[in-house]
Amino acid sequence: MASSAAFFAFSAVLVALHLCCCHGQAADAAAGSSSADVTAIYSLGDSITDTGNLIKEAPPGMFETIKHLPYGVTLGYPTGRCSDGLLMIDFLAQDLGLPFLNPYLGKNKSFDHGVNFAVAGATAMDPADQFNGRFFAPFSSNSLNVQLRWFKDFMKSTFSTDEGNSPDQFHIRKRLQSSLVLIGEIGGNDYNYALFGKNVSEVEKLIPGVVRTIIDAAKEVLDMGANRVIIPGNFPIGCMPTYLTSKRSSSPSDYDSTGCLRELNRFAAKHNARLRRAIADELRPSYPAASVAYADYFNSFLALLDAADSLGFDASSARRACCGAGGGEYNYDWRRMCGAEGTAACAEPEKYVSWDGIHMTQAAYRAMSRLVYHGRYLQPQILNLAEAP
């Protein structure tokens, strides 16, 4: 990897372009809840959840590939989603009997059943908090704190009174009592940007700050009256084509039995362990009347890889990007990302887990949604959706 600052900055921009088990008192609180009680979803996060905010905000001439086919090819048109089609948040909304979430920055959109505040490329931490502000983090203006401010502004303006336009706290709390709030997945980009210029041991220093930012945001949402909150963990990033390509090793011992990079997966697991401990030790005891669940994206993704063939995927392509430059073991080249000249999308995205080397296909997001929200990877299970096969 080149060592110049310009290379790292450019690489980070390219990544940003496309990025985007404890049962405590909350389990008892969730026991009587029903998914039918959820009338709205409010989502904060990054490209895993963004349904169109980034392309609304992006300066002219940037992020053109996301705005055009082959992004959205399975739907027949681009939507601003970093995939060939739908995301996990879309399938969750369907399962709850709700419309797809419109992006907060969309104009003349209905927000009657929730709002999507997630922005592709967003970080959890503000840039000044990352390596004392000496670290290049593009699109840091869309950090979790910014999205949280959007969320608060939306709730205040939507539930304001006629007198002086002051917010009606009672109606805000009442609305949130019948809502589901997702905080994440977020934090992945903090690490993605840093890993282009620092080694894993250095980037691990970000974990406490990233987790603290997520937990503090959750506290603010819970203080506003939310009683169903889901906080996802990070993916096993050592299984992603982008890292399998950029961090390729000649030593077989650097890979696990699934063909993923051990060090990067251990790193992601450390983030998840700290996040889960904070949920169990801080959030659930402090908000015993609320249901706070951890969504285990890490182990559910590994389960998907393990059962790829039985889930309808081509097991031999489980770690290969559907859309890319068409070369190499993983079909990923940061110089020729999906949608750029010289790249092409595979004929059957539904057979692939990875869409562009960073994000997943609609088929994979559907499988993940079933594993998490209908299975054992939402801990505790607070939605009571029918268990999927």
Coordinates of C-alpha atoms in Angstrom, one line a residue:
M1 CA 0.0 0.0 0.0
A2 CA 1.4 3.4 -0.9
S3 CA 2.3 5.6 2.0
S4 CA 1.4 9.1 0.8
A5 CA -1.3 11.1 2.6
A6 CA -3.0 11.7 -0.8
F7 CA -3.4 8.0 -1.4
F8 CA -5.0 7.4 2.0
A9 CA -7.3 10.4 1.6
F10 CA -8.3 9.2 -1.9
S11 CA -8.8 5.6 -0.7
A12 CA -10.9 6.8 2.2
V13 CA -13.1 8.8 -0.2
L14 CA -13.6 5.8 -2.3
V15 CA -14.6 3.7 0.7
A16 CA -17.0 6.5 1.8
L17 CA -18.5 6.6 -1.6
H18 CA -19.7 3.1 -1.3
L19 CA -20.2 2.7 2.4
C20 CA -21.4 3.7 3.5
C21 CA -26.2 -12.3 24.5
C22 CA -27.6 -10.8 27.5
H23 CA -31.2 -11.1 28.8
G24 CA -31.7 -8.6 31.6
Q25 CA -34.7 -6.6 32.8
A26 CA -35.4 -5.5 29.3
A27 CA -36.2 -9.0 28.3
D28 CA -38.9 -9.1 30.9
A29 CA -40.2 -5.7 29.7
A30 CA -40.3 -7.0 26.1
A31 CA -42.2 -10.2 27.0
G32 CA -45.6 -8.7 26.5
S33 CA -44.7 -6.5 23.5
S34 CA -45.9 -7.2 20.0
S35 CA -44.6 -6.1 16.6
A36 CA -48.1 -5.0 15.9
D37 CA -47.6 -2.2 18.4
V38 CA -44.8 -0.6 16.2
T39 CA -46.4 2.2 14.2
A40 CA -43.1 4.0 13.1
I41 CA -39.4 3.3 12.7
Y42 CA -36.7 5.9 13.2
S43 CA -33.3 4.9 11.9
L44 CA -29.8 6.3 12.4
G45 CA -26.7 4.8 10.8
D46 CA -24.6 4.6 7.7
S47 CA -24.7 3.0 4.2
I48 CA -26.1 -0.3 5.6
T49 CA -29.3 1.7 6.3
D50 CA -29.3 4.8 4.1
T51 CA -32.3 4.8 1.7
G52 CA -31.3 8.0 -0.1
N53 CA -29.9 10.7 2.2
L54 CA -26.3 10.8 0.8
I55 CA -27.4 11.4 -2.8
K56 CA -29.6 14.2 -1.6
E57 CA -26.8 15.9 0.2
A58 CA -23.8 15.1 -2.0
P59 CA -22.3 18.0 -4.0
P60 CA -22.9 17.9 -7.7
G61 CA -20.6 15.5 -9.6
M62 CA -19.9 13.3 -6.6
F63 CA -21.3 9.8 -5.9
E64 CA -22.6 9.5 -9.4
T65 CA -22.3 5.7 -9.4
I66 CA -24.8 5.3 -6.5
K67 CA -27.2 7.6 -8.4
H68 CA -27.2 5.3 -11.4
L69 CA -27.5 1.7 -12.5
P70 CA -26.3 -0.9 -11.8
Y71 CA -27.1 0.3 -8.3
G72 CA -30.7 -0.6 -7.9
V73 CA -30.7 -3.0 -10.9
T74 CA -32.8 -5.6 -9.1
L75 CA -35.5 -2.9 -8.5
G76 CA -35.1 -1.6 -12.1
Y77 CA -33.9 1.9 -11.0
P78 CA -31.5 3.5 -8.5
T79 CA -32.8 4.7 -5.2
G80 CA -29.7 5.9 -3.4
R81 CA -29.3 2.6 -1.6
C82 CA -25.8 1.0 -1.7
S83 CA -27.0 -2.3 -3.1
D84 CA -28.7 -3.8 -6.2
G85 CA -32.0 -3.5 -4.4
L86 CA -33.4 -3.4 -0.9
L87 CA -31.7 -3.2 2.5
M88 CA -32.4 -4.9 5.9
I89 CA -34.3 -1.8 7.0
D90 CA -36.7 -2.3 4.1
F91 CA -37.4 -5.9 4.9
L92 CA -37.9 -5.0 8.6
A93 CA -40.4 -2.4 7.6
Q94 CA -42.3 -4.9 5.5
D95 CA -42.3 -7.4 8.3
L96 CA -43.8 -4.8 10.6
G97 CA -46.5 -3.9 8.0
L98 CA -45.0 -0.4 7.5
P99 CA -44.0 1.5 4.3
F100 CA -40.3 1.8 3.4
L101 CA -38.7 4.6 5.3
N102 CA -38.1 7.8 3.3
P103 CA -34.8 9.6 3.7
Y104 CA -34.9 12.6 6.0
L105 CA -33.3 14.9 3.3
G106 CA -35.9 13.9 0.8
K107 CA -38.4 16.6 -0.3
N108 CA -42.2 16.3 -0.1
K109 CA -41.9 12.8 1.4
S110 CA -44.3 11.2 3.9
F111 CA -42.9 10.6 7.4
D112 CA -46.1 9.3 8.9
H113 CA -44.6 5.9 9.7
G114 CA -41.0 6.9 10.5
V115 CA -37.9 8.6 9.1
N116 CA -34.5 7.4 7.9
F117 CA -31.7 9.6 9.2
A118 CA -28.9 7.3 8.2
V119 CA -26.3 8.6 5.7
A120 CA -23.8 6.5 3.8
G121 CA -20.3 7.2 4.8
A122 CA -21.3 8.5 8.2
T123 CA -19.1 8.0 11.3
A124 CA -20.1 7.5 14.9
M125 CA -17.6 9.9 16.3
D126 CA -17.1 13.5 15.3
P127 CA -13.8 14.2 13.5
A128 CA -12.4 16.3 16.4
D129 CA -12.7 13.2 18.6
Q130 CA -10.8 10.9 16.2
F131 CA -7.1 10.8 16.9
N132 CA -7.4 14.4 18.3
G133 CA -8.7 15.6 15.0
R134 CA -5.6 14.7 13.1
F135 CA -7.3 12.0 11.1
F136 CA -9.0 12.5 7.7
A137 CA -12.6 11.4 7.9
P138 CA -14.7 12.5 4.9
F139 CA -18.4 13.3 5.4
S140 CA -17.9 13.6 9.1
S141 CA -20.6 16.3 9.1
N142 CA -23.0 13.3 8.9
S143 CA -21.8 11.8 12.2
L144 CA -24.2 10.1 14.7
N145 CA -24.4 13.4 16.7
V146 CA -25.6 15.2 13.6
Q147 CA -28.2 12.5 12.9
L148 CA -29.3 12.6 16.5
R149 CA -29.8 16.4 16.2
W150 CA -31.9 15.8 13.0
F151 CA -34.0 13.3 15.0
K152 CA -34.6 15.7 17.8
D153 CA -35.4 18.6 15.5
F154 CA -37.8 16.4 13.6
M155 CA -39.6 15.3 16.7
K156 CA -39.8 18.9 18.1
S157 CA -41.1 20.4 14.8
T158 CA -43.6 17.6 14.3
F159 CA -45.0 17.6 17.8
S160 CA -44.9 21.4 18.5
T161 CA -47.8 23.2 20.1
D162 CA -49.7 26.1 18.6
E163 CA -48.3 28.4 21.4
G164 CA -44.9 29.6 20.5
N165 CA -44.1 26.5 18.5
S166 CA -42.7 24.8 21.7
P167 CA -42.3 21.1 21.6
D168 CA -45.0 19.0 23.2
Q169 CA -42.9 16.5 25.3
F170 CA -46.0 14.4 26.1
H171 CA -46.8 13.8 22.4
I172 CA -43.2 13.1 21.6
R173 CA -43.0 10.5 24.3
K174 CA -46.3 9.0 23.3
R175 CA -45.1 8.7 19.7
L176 CA -41.9 7.0 20.7
Q177 CA -43.8 4.6 22.9
S178 CA -45.3 3.1 19.7
S179 CA -42.1 3.3 17.7
L180 CA -38.9 1.4 17.0
V181 CA -35.6 3.2 17.0
L182 CA -32.5 1.7 15.4
I183 CA -29.1 3.2 16.3
G184 CA -26.8 1.7 13.8
E185 CA -25.1 -0.1 12.4
I186 CA -22.7 2.8 12.8
G187 CA -19.0 3.0 13.8
G188 CA -17.8 0.8 11.0
N189 CA -16.7 3.8 8.9
D190 CA -14.7 5.2 11.8
Y191 CA -12.6 2.1 11.5
N192 CA -12.8 1.8 7.7
Y193 CA -11.2 5.2 7.2
A194 CA -8.6 4.7 9.9
L195 CA -7.6 1.3 8.5
F196 CA -6.4 2.9 5.3
G197 CA -3.7 4.7 7.1
K198 CA -3.1 2.9 10.4
N199 CA -2.5 -0.7 11.6
V200 CA -5.2 -2.6 13.5
S201 CA -3.5 -2.1 16.9
E202 CA -3.7 1.7 16.4
V203 CA -7.3 1.6 15.2
E204 CA -8.3 -0.4 18.3
K205 CA -7.7 2.8 20.3
L206 CA -10.9 4.2 18.6
I207 CA -13.1 1.4 20.0
P208 CA -13.9 3.0 23.5
G209 CA -14.8 6.3 21.9
V210 CA -16.9 4.8 19.2
V211 CA -18.9 2.7 21.6
R212 CA -19.3 5.6 24.1
T213 CA -20.7 7.7 21.3
I214 CA -23.3 5.0 20.4
I215 CA -24.3 4.4 24.0
D216 CA -24.6 8.2 24.7
A217 CA -26.9 8.5 21.7
A218 CA -29.0 5.6 22.9
K219 CA -29.4 7.3 26.3
E220 CA -30.6 10.5 24.7
V221 CA -33.2 8.6 22.6
L222 CA -34.3 6.6 25.7
D223 CA -34.6 9.8 27.7
M224 CA -36.9 11.2 25.1
G225 CA -39.3 8.3 25.7
A226 CA -38.2 5.5 23.3
N227 CA -39.1 2.1 24.7
R228 CA -37.9 -0.1 21.9
V229 CA -34.3 0.4 20.8
I230 CA -32.1 -1.9 18.6
I231 CA -28.3 -1.4 18.5
P232 CA -26.5 -3.5 15.9
G233 CA -22.9 -4.6 16.2
N234 CA -20.3 -4.5 13.5
F235 CA -19.9 -7.1 10.7
P236 CA -16.9 -9.5 10.5
I237 CA -15.0 -7.2 8.2
G238 CA -12.3 -9.7 7.6
C239 CA -14.8 -11.5 5.3
M240 CA -15.5 -8.5 3.0
P241 CA -13.9 -8.5 -0.5
T242 CA -12.6 -5.0 0.1
Y243 CA -10.4 -6.1 3.0
L244 CA -9.7 -9.6 1.6
T245 CA -8.2 -7.7 -1.4
S246 CA -6.5 -4.8 0.3
K247 CA -5.1 -6.8 3.3
R248 CA -4.3 -9.9 1.3
S249 CA -1.7 -12.1 3.1
S250 CA 0.6 -14.8 1.8
S251 CA 0.4 -16.6 5.1
P252 CA -2.4 -19.3 5.4
S253 CA -2.4 -18.8 9.2
D254 CA -3.8 -15.3 8.7
Y255 CA -7.1 -16.8 7.5
D256 CA -9.7 -18.8 9.4
S257 CA -11.6 -21.8 8.3
T258 CA -14.1 -19.7 6.4
G259 CA -11.4 -17.9 4.4
C260 CA -11.7 -14.6 6.3
L261 CA -8.9 -12.6 7.8
R262 CA -8.5 -13.5 11.5
E263 CA -7.0 -10.2 12.7
L264 CA -9.8 -8.0 11.2
N265 CA -12.5 -10.3 12.6
R266 CA -10.9 -10.3 16.0
F267 CA -10.9 -6.5 15.8
A268 CA -14.6 -6.4 14.9
A269 CA -15.4 -8.8 17.7
K270 CA -13.6 -6.5 20.2
H271 CA -15.9 -3.7 19.2
N272 CA -19.0 -5.9 19.5
A273 CA -18.0 -7.3 22.9
R274 CA -17.5 -3.8 24.3
L275 CA -20.8 -2.6 22.8
R276 CA -22.7 -5.5 24.3
R277 CA -21.2 -5.0 27.7
A278 CA -22.2 -1.3 27.7
I279 CA -25.8 -2.2 26.6
A280 CA -26.0 -4.8 29.5
D281 CA -24.2 -2.8 32.2
E282 CA -25.4 0.8 31.4
L283 CA -28.6 0.9 29.3
R284 CA -30.7 -1.9 30.6
P285 CA -30.2 -1.2 34.3
S286 CA -30.8 2.5 33.7
Y287 CA -33.9 2.0 31.6
P288 CA -35.6 -1.1 33.0
A289 CA -39.0 -0.2 31.4
A290 CA -37.5 -0.1 27.9
S291 CA -36.6 -3.0 25.6
V292 CA -33.0 -2.5 24.4
A293 CA -31.8 -5.2 22.0
Y294 CA -28.4 -6.0 20.5
A295 CA -28.5 -7.1 16.8
D296 CA -25.7 -9.6 16.2
Y297 CA -24.6 -8.8 12.7
F298 CA -21.3 -10.5 13.3
N299 CA -22.5 -14.0 14.0
S300 CA -25.5 -13.8 11.7
F301 CA -23.3 -12.9 8.8
L302 CA -21.0 -15.9 9.6
A303 CA -24.1 -18.1 9.8
L304 CA -25.1 -16.8 6.3
L305 CA -21.7 -17.7 4.9
D306 CA -21.8 -21.1 6.5
A307 CA -25.2 -21.9 5.1
A308 CA -24.8 -20.0 1.8
D309 CA -25.6 -22.9 -0.4
S310 CA -28.8 -23.9 1.5
L311 CA -29.9 -20.3 1.5
G312 CA -29.7 -20.1 -2.3
F313 CA -26.4 -18.5 -2.8
D314 CA -23.5 -19.7 -4.9
A315 CA -21.1 -20.9 -2.1
S316 CA -18.1 -20.5 -4.4
S317 CA -18.9 -16.8 -4.8
A318 CA -19.8 -16.1 -1.2
R319 CA -16.7 -13.8 -0.8
R320 CA -16.8 -12.4 -4.4
A321 CA -18.3 -9.1 -5.4
C322 CA -21.2 -9.3 -7.9
C323 CA -20.3 -5.8 -9.3
G324 CA -16.7 -4.9 -9.9
A325 CA -13.8 -4.8 -12.2
G326 CA -14.2 -8.5 -13.1
G327 CA -10.8 -9.7 -12.1
G328 CA -9.1 -11.3 -9.1
E329 CA -10.3 -13.8 -6.6
Y330 CA -12.7 -11.3 -5.0
N331 CA -13.7 -9.2 -8.1
Y332 CA -12.7 -6.0 -6.2
D333 CA -10.5 -3.2 -7.3
W334 CA -10.6 0.1 -5.4
R335 CA -9.5 1.9 -8.6
R336 CA -12.5 0.6 -10.5
M337 CA -15.4 0.4 -8.2
C338 CA -18.9 -0.8 -9.1
G339 CA -20.5 1.5 -11.6
A340 CA -17.2 3.0 -12.9
E341 CA -16.0 2.6 -16.4
G342 CA -14.7 -0.9 -17.0
T343 CA -16.8 -2.6 -14.4
A344 CA -19.8 -4.8 -14.7
A345 CA -22.5 -6.4 -12.6
C346 CA -23.0 -10.2 -12.5
A347 CA -26.1 -11.6 -14.2
E348 CA -27.6 -13.1 -11.1
P349 CA -27.1 -10.8 -8.0
E350 CA -29.4 -13.1 -6.0
K351 CA -26.6 -15.7 -6.1
Y352 CA -24.1 -13.4 -4.5
V353 CA -23.6 -12.2 -0.9
S354 CA -21.5 -9.2 -1.7
W355 CA -22.8 -6.5 -4.1
D356 CA -19.8 -4.2 -4.6
G357 CA -17.2 -5.6 -2.3
I358 CA -18.3 -3.5 0.6
H359 CA -22.1 -3.7 0.7
M360 CA -24.4 -6.7 0.3
T361 CA -26.9 -7.8 -2.3
Q362 CA -30.7 -7.5 -1.8
A363 CA -30.8 -11.3 -1.4
A364 CA -28.1 -11.2 1.3
Y365 CA -29.8 -8.4 3.2
R366 CA -33.1 -10.3 3.0
A367 CA -31.4 -13.4 4.5
M368 CA -29.7 -11.3 7.2
S369 CA -33.0 -9.7 8.1
R370 CA -34.6 -13.1 8.6
L371 CA -31.6 -14.3 10.6
V372 CA -31.6 -11.3 12.9
Y373 CA -35.2 -10.1 13.3
H374 CA -36.9 -13.5 13.0
G375 CA -34.2 -15.6 14.7
R376 CA -31.8 -15.8 17.5
Y377 CA -29.5 -13.0 16.6
L378 CA -31.7 -10.2 18.1
Q379 CA -30.9 -10.4 21.8
P380 CA -33.3 -10.3 23.4
Q381 CA -36.0 -10.9 20.8
I382 CA -38.2 -7.8 21.3
L383 CA -40.2 -7.8 18.0
N384 CA -41.9 -11.2 18.3
L385 CA -41.9 -11.8 14.6
A386 CA -42.6 -15.3 13.3
E387 CA -39.4 -17.4 13.3
A388 CA -38.1 -17.9 9.8
P389 CA -36.9 -21.3 8.6

